[in-house]
Amino acid sequence: MSIRRFPIFVLVVLVLCSVANYAQPKSRKSNTPAADTAKEKQTVYDFSLVDQTGKVVQLSDYKGKVLLIVNLASQSVYSNQIESLNELEKKYASRGLVILGIPSSDFGDEELKDPAAMQKYYTDTAHAGFPVFAKATITGVHQIPLYQFLCDPKQSVPGGGLRWNYTKFIVGRDGHPLKRYEVDVNPSDIDFRVDIESALKGDKAHKSESGHRPRPQHSEDSSDDD
């Protein structure tokens, strides 16, 4: 190669390197939006439950309703809350409240093992006036998807994993959780009724509150009820 052509060759190489360096970050940037796209927020309507006959029930069937989702345990000392739930159902069903009960043995093994006996309890003994679904796993690695959603503070309300039976989630008419109450809060409490009324009116003023009291320190086996 002649000395005259050498500067031209160097110039061409520098230009090509500059083009390559410019193109490389541009290519990486084109992939960034897809990687950074936030996950679309879900609602309870994206999930389903299984009723006591084995039928899958899509929660989208309840669109436009205010839902009160409660994990039940028939042998719990807190099972007297079913009476309060029945009172809520009678008072507010005509305005759009639907209560969904989900039995579970996850806390204290306090649910009946025999499905027929469990169904008989909720129908004939507790006289539950709201839908009671099949027993489900609501904690741990086999947690059903609905409770993965309800316990996810990024998707739902603060509180994290469930602490005990009779944890109550109020869900607005748009399918987004509004409030969470722990076991020690009876549905007959005035604050609870106020939040139900607010949800039925479409008022989200209470959504920013913590939504639950700390779980009491005493054992559930104690004689203190709500």
mmCIF file of C-alpha atoms in Angstrom:
data_model
loop_
_atom_site.group_PDB
_atom_site.id
_atom_site.type_symbol
_atom_site.label_atom_id
_atom_site.label_comp_id
_atom_site.label_asym_id
_atom_site.label_seq_id
_atom_site.Cartn_x
_atom_site.Cartn_y
_atom_site.Cartn_z
ATOM 1 C CA MET A 1 0.000 0.000 0.000
ATOM 2 C CA SER A 2 1.378 3.430 -0.937
ATOM 3 C CA ILE A 3 2.028 6.079 1.676
ATOM 4 C CA ARG A 4 -0.567 8.387 0.043
ATOM 5 C CA ARG A 5 -3.332 5.815 0.345
ATOM 6 C CA PHE A 6 -2.578 4.960 3.968
ATOM 7 C CA PRO A 7 -4.337 8.014 5.532
ATOM 8 C CA ILE A 8 -7.415 7.292 3.395
ATOM 9 C CA PHE A 9 -7.459 3.684 4.612
ATOM 10 C CA VAL A 10 -7.187 4.804 8.236
ATOM 11 C CA LEU A 11 -9.981 7.309 7.736
ATOM 12 C CA VAL A 12 -12.274 4.631 6.272
ATOM 13 C CA VAL A 13 -11.550 2.314 9.218
ATOM 14 C CA LEU A 14 -12.328 5.082 11.721
ATOM 15 C CA VAL A 15 -15.605 5.915 9.973
ATOM 16 C CA LEU A 16 -16.669 2.251 9.969
ATOM 17 C CA CYS A 17 -15.829 1.887 13.679
ATOM 18 C CA SER A 18 -17.848 4.998 14.489
ATOM 19 C CA VAL A 19 -20.863 3.666 12.586
ATOM 20 C CA ALA A 20 -20.581 0.321 14.373
ATOM 21 C CA ASN A 21 -20.324 1.950 17.812
ATOM 22 C CA TYR A 22 -23.322 4.159 17.071
ATOM 23 C CA ALA A 23 -25.448 1.262 15.851
ATOM 24 C CA GLN A 24 -24.715 -1.021 18.797
ATOM 25 C CA PRO A 25 -26.246 1.047 21.612
ATOM 26 C CA LYS A 26 -29.160 1.948 19.367
ATOM 27 C CA SER A 27 -29.883 -1.751 18.960
ATOM 28 C CA ARG A 28 -29.764 -2.279 22.730
ATOM 29 C CA LYS A 29 -32.114 0.635 23.299
ATOM 30 C CA SER A 30 -34.685 -0.900 20.986
ATOM 31 C CA ASN A 31 -35.019 -3.828 23.372
ATOM 32 C CA THR A 32 -35.276 -1.691 26.493
ATOM 33 C CA PRO A 33 -38.969 -0.711 26.307
ATOM 34 C CA ALA A 34 -40.082 -4.343 26.108
ATOM 35 C CA ALA A 35 -37.927 -5.285 29.086
ATOM 36 C CA ASP A 36 -39.067 -2.337 31.169
ATOM 37 C CA THR A 37 -42.767 -2.569 30.378
ATOM 38 C CA ALA A 38 -44.620 -2.816 33.671
ATOM 39 C CA LYS A 39 -46.815 -5.853 34.239
ATOM 40 C CA GLU A 40 -50.423 -4.978 33.666
ATOM 41 C CA LYS A 41 -52.272 -4.833 36.968
ATOM 42 C CA GLN A 42 -54.717 -7.673 37.455
ATOM 43 C CA THR A 43 -58.155 -7.737 39.060
ATOM 44 C CA VAL A 44 -60.061 -10.506 40.816
ATOM 45 C CA TYR A 45 -61.871 -11.058 37.521
ATOM 46 C CA ASP A 46 -58.729 -12.746 36.187
ATOM 47 C CA PHE A 47 -59.211 -15.644 38.621
ATOM 48 C CA SER A 48 -61.596 -18.482 39.389
ATOM 49 C CA LEU A 49 -62.718 -20.717 42.246
ATOM 50 C CA VAL A 50 -64.104 -24.242 42.443
ATOM 51 C CA ASP A 51 -67.509 -24.745 44.030
ATOM 52 C CA GLN A 52 -68.443 -27.697 46.221
ATOM 53 C CA THR A 53 -69.706 -29.684 43.230
ATOM 54 C CA GLY A 54 -66.354 -29.352 41.449
ATOM 55 C CA LYS A 55 -67.549 -26.720 38.987
ATOM 56 C CA VAL A 56 -65.123 -23.924 38.086
ATOM 57 C CA VAL A 57 -66.633 -20.504 38.759
ATOM 58 C CA GLN A 58 -65.094 -17.525 36.970
ATOM 59 C CA LEU A 59 -64.985 -14.488 39.229
ATOM 60 C CA SER A 60 -65.680 -12.371 36.161
ATOM 61 C CA ASP A 61 -69.278 -13.569 36.673
ATOM 62 C CA TYR A 62 -69.397 -11.042 39.523
ATOM 63 C CA LYS A 63 -68.322 -7.996 37.501
ATOM 64 C CA GLY A 64 -69.890 -4.821 38.803
ATOM 65 C CA LYS A 65 -70.456 -6.253 42.286
ATOM 66 C CA VAL A 66 -68.687 -5.400 45.531
ATOM 67 C CA LEU A 67 -67.045 -8.605 46.741
ATOM 68 C CA LEU A 68 -66.208 -9.603 50.287
ATOM 69 C CA ILE A 69 -63.783 -12.543 50.145
ATOM 70 C CA VAL A 70 -63.278 -14.482 53.400
ATOM 71 C CA ASN A 71 -61.235 -17.595 54.209
ATOM 72 C CA LEU A 72 -63.415 -19.763 56.439
ATOM 73 C CA ALA A 73 -62.733 -22.492 58.999
ATOM 74 C CA SER A 74 -65.751 -24.243 60.473
ATOM 75 C CA GLN A 75 -63.992 -25.382 63.674
ATOM 76 C CA SER A 76 -62.491 -21.988 64.498
ATOM 77 C CA VAL A 77 -63.609 -20.037 67.554
ATOM 78 C CA TYR A 78 -64.088 -17.174 65.113
ATOM 79 C CA SER A 79 -66.709 -19.094 63.111
ATOM 80 C CA ASN A 80 -69.341 -16.948 64.840
ATOM 81 C CA GLN A 81 -68.380 -14.323 62.263
ATOM 82 C CA ILE A 82 -70.475 -16.282 59.756
ATOM 83 C CA GLU A 83 -73.557 -14.913 61.498
ATOM 84 C CA SER A 84 -72.263 -11.368 60.971
ATOM 85 C CA LEU A 85 -71.493 -12.176 57.335
ATOM 86 C CA ASN A 86 -75.068 -13.407 56.907
ATOM 87 C CA GLU A 87 -76.339 -10.121 58.331
ATOM 88 C CA LEU A 88 -74.208 -8.185 55.844
ATOM 89 C CA GLU A 89 -75.486 -10.308 52.978
ATOM 90 C CA LYS A 90 -79.105 -9.726 53.968
ATOM 91 C CA LYS A 91 -78.618 -5.971 54.347
ATOM 92 C CA TYR A 92 -76.500 -5.209 51.298
ATOM 93 C CA ALA A 93 -77.098 -7.925 48.683
ATOM 94 C CA SER A 94 -79.776 -5.824 46.993
ATOM 95 C CA ARG A 95 -77.216 -3.028 46.616
ATOM 96 C CA GLY A 96 -74.622 -5.253 45.003
ATOM 97 C CA LEU A 97 -72.645 -6.968 47.788
ATOM 98 C CA VAL A 98 -71.573 -10.574 47.204
ATOM 99 C CA ILE A 99 -69.786 -12.554 49.916
ATOM 100 C CA LEU A 100 -67.503 -15.408 48.831
ATOM 101 C CA GLY A 101 -66.461 -17.927 51.488
ATOM 102 C CA ILE A 102 -63.402 -20.124 50.918
ATOM 103 C CA PRO A 103 -62.825 -22.874 53.500
ATOM 104 C CA SER A 104 -59.254 -23.843 54.308
ATOM 105 C CA SER A 105 -57.324 -26.046 56.736
ATOM 106 C CA ASP A 106 -54.146 -23.988 56.413
ATOM 107 C CA PHE A 107 -54.367 -22.429 59.876
ATOM 108 C CA GLY A 108 -54.672 -24.764 62.841
ATOM 109 C CA ASP A 109 -56.194 -27.507 60.669
ATOM 110 C CA GLU A 110 -59.566 -26.078 61.677
ATOM 111 C CA GLU A 111 -61.618 -27.165 58.685
ATOM 112 C CA LEU A 112 -63.468 -30.477 58.368
ATOM 113 C CA LYS A 113 -61.680 -33.004 56.177
ATOM 114 C CA ASP A 114 -64.779 -34.681 54.756
ATOM 115 C CA PRO A 115 -66.287 -32.519 51.961
ATOM 116 C CA ALA A 116 -69.810 -33.775 52.678
ATOM 117 C CA ALA A 117 -69.510 -32.967 56.379
ATOM 118 C CA MET A 118 -68.103 -29.553 55.548
ATOM 119 C CA GLN A 119 -70.955 -28.782 53.164
ATOM 120 C CA LYS A 120 -73.483 -29.931 55.767
ATOM 121 C CA TYR A 121 -71.917 -27.658 58.377
ATOM 122 C CA TYR A 122 -72.095 -24.505 56.245
ATOM 123 C CA THR A 123 -75.590 -25.329 54.990
ATOM 124 C CA ASP A 124 -77.365 -26.809 58.019
ATOM 125 C CA THR A 125 -75.376 -25.605 61.053
ATOM 126 C CA ALA A 126 -73.954 -22.205 60.111
ATOM 127 C CA HIS A 127 -76.777 -21.474 57.640
ATOM 128 C CA ALA A 128 -74.399 -19.541 55.400
ATOM 129 C CA GLY A 129 -76.493 -17.348 53.135
ATOM 130 C CA PHE A 130 -73.624 -16.737 50.725
ATOM 131 C CA PRO A 131 -71.632 -18.981 48.341
ATOM 132 C CA VAL A 132 -69.185 -21.292 50.135
ATOM 133 C CA PHE A 133 -66.668 -22.839 47.750
ATOM 134 C CA ALA A 134 -64.597 -26.006 47.901
ATOM 135 C CA LYS A 135 -61.759 -26.183 50.407
ATOM 136 C CA ALA A 136 -58.595 -24.570 49.044
ATOM 137 C CA THR A 137 -54.934 -24.057 49.888
ATOM 138 C CA ILE A 138 -54.427 -20.358 50.491
ATOM 139 C CA THR A 139 -50.827 -20.264 51.753
ATOM 140 C CA GLY A 140 -47.476 -21.804 50.840
ATOM 141 C CA VAL A 141 -46.207 -23.220 47.558
ATOM 142 C CA HIS A 142 -49.623 -24.589 46.576
ATOM 143 C CA GLN A 143 -51.467 -21.333 47.256
ATOM 144 C CA ILE A 144 -54.284 -20.846 44.763
ATOM 145 C CA PRO A 145 -53.767 -17.976 42.260
ATOM 146 C CA LEU A 146 -56.548 -15.832 43.735
ATOM 147 C CA TYR A 147 -54.744 -15.617 47.072
ATOM 148 C CA GLN A 148 -51.386 -15.057 45.406
ATOM 149 C CA PHE A 149 -53.037 -11.958 43.951
ATOM 150 C CA LEU A 150 -54.821 -10.854 47.132
ATOM 151 C CA CYS A 151 -51.635 -11.174 49.221
ATOM 152 C CA ASP A 152 -49.402 -9.359 46.729
ATOM 153 C CA PRO A 153 -49.087 -5.735 47.939
ATOM 154 C CA LYS A 154 -48.055 -4.637 44.435
ATOM 155 C CA GLN A 155 -51.324 -5.952 43.002
ATOM 156 C CA SER A 156 -53.601 -5.755 46.023
ATOM 157 C CA VAL A 157 -53.652 -3.988 49.417
ATOM 158 C CA PRO A 158 -50.984 -3.950 52.163
ATOM 159 C CA GLY A 159 -50.723 -6.894 54.519
ATOM 160 C CA GLY A 160 -48.690 -9.586 52.776
ATOM 161 C CA GLY A 161 -49.298 -13.262 53.493
ATOM 162 C CA LEU A 162 -52.343 -14.396 55.419
ATOM 163 C CA ARG A 163 -52.009 -14.620 59.197
ATOM 164 C CA TRP A 164 -55.072 -16.646 60.166
ATOM 165 C CA ASN A 165 -58.608 -17.702 59.329
ATOM 166 C CA TYR A 166 -61.339 -15.143 58.665
ATOM 167 C CA THR A 167 -59.158 -12.610 56.875
ATOM 168 C CA LYS A 168 -61.521 -10.396 54.927
ATOM 169 C CA PHE A 169 -60.874 -8.589 51.619
ATOM 170 C CA ILE A 170 -63.252 -5.926 50.328
ATOM 171 C CA VAL A 171 -63.081 -5.680 46.526
ATOM 172 C CA GLY A 172 -64.562 -2.767 44.588
ATOM 173 C CA ARG A 173 -66.905 -2.942 41.630
ATOM 174 C CA ASP A 174 -63.920 -2.624 39.284
ATOM 175 C CA GLY A 175 -62.330 -5.803 40.666
ATOM 176 C CA HIS A 176 -59.540 -4.044 42.573
ATOM 177 C CA PRO A 177 -59.070 -4.809 46.301
ATOM 178 C CA LEU A 178 -59.912 -1.839 48.518
ATOM 179 C CA LYS A 179 -59.398 -2.965 52.099
ATOM 180 C CA ARG A 180 -58.218 -5.887 54.199
ATOM 181 C CA TYR A 181 -59.362 -6.805 57.690
ATOM 182 C CA GLU A 182 -57.726 -9.437 59.917
ATOM 183 C CA VAL A 183 -59.369 -12.144 62.009
ATOM 184 C CA ASP A 184 -59.943 -9.976 65.089
ATOM 185 C CA VAL A 185 -62.235 -7.586 63.203
ATOM 186 C CA ASN A 186 -65.816 -8.789 63.191
ATOM 187 C CA PRO A 187 -67.878 -7.879 60.097
ATOM 188 C CA SER A 188 -70.424 -6.344 62.466
ATOM 189 C CA ASP A 189 -67.910 -3.650 63.536
ATOM 190 C CA ILE A 190 -68.946 -0.126 62.614
ATOM 191 C CA ASP A 191 -65.696 0.611 60.719
ATOM 192 C CA PHE A 192 -66.244 -2.496 58.636
ATOM 193 C CA ARG A 193 -69.804 -1.447 57.791
ATOM 194 C CA VAL A 194 -68.586 2.034 56.831
ATOM 195 C CA ASP A 195 -66.093 0.547 54.364
ATOM 196 C CA ILE A 196 -68.751 -1.713 52.858
ATOM 197 C CA GLU A 197 -71.040 1.307 52.442
ATOM 198 C CA SER A 198 -68.206 3.292 50.838
ATOM 199 C CA ALA A 199 -67.398 0.479 48.406
ATOM 200 C CA LEU A 200 -71.052 0.146 47.407
ATOM 201 C CA LYS A 201 -71.149 3.884 46.684
ATOM 202 C CA GLY A 202 -67.938 3.658 44.677
ATOM 203 C CA ASP A 203 -66.116 5.786 47.247
ATOM 204 C CA LYS A 204 -62.415 4.849 47.467
ATOM 205 C CA ALA A 205 -61.554 7.320 50.209
ATOM 206 C CA HIS A 206 -60.627 4.538 52.632
ATOM 207 C CA LYS A 207 -58.377 2.659 50.239
ATOM 208 C CA SER A 208 -55.159 4.313 51.402
ATOM 209 C CA GLU A 209 -55.614 3.165 54.995
ATOM 210 C CA SER A 210 -53.771 0.121 56.310
ATOM 211 C CA GLY A 211 -56.887 -2.023 56.100
ATOM 212 C CA HIS A 212 -56.133 -4.254 59.053
ATOM 213 C CA ARG A 213 -55.309 -4.355 62.701
ATOM 214 C CA PRO A 214 -52.382 -6.392 63.994
ATOM 215 C CA ARG A 215 -53.328 -9.972 64.773
ATOM 216 C CA PRO A 216 -53.902 -10.419 68.516
ATOM 217 C CA GLN A 217 -51.030 -11.995 70.410
ATOM 218 C CA HIS A 218 -53.167 -14.520 72.289
ATOM 219 C CA SER A 219 -53.779 -17.983 70.887
ATOM 220 C CA GLU A 220 -56.980 -18.663 68.985
ATOM 221 C CA ASP A 221 -57.667 -21.368 71.534
ATOM 222 C CA SER A 222 -58.248 -18.714 74.197
ATOM 223 C CA SER A 223 -61.770 -17.884 75.258
ATOM 224 C CA ASP A 224 -61.637 -14.329 73.885
ATOM 225 C CA ASP A 225 -63.909 -13.970 70.872
ATOM 226 C CA ASP A 226 -64.617 -10.852 68.830
#
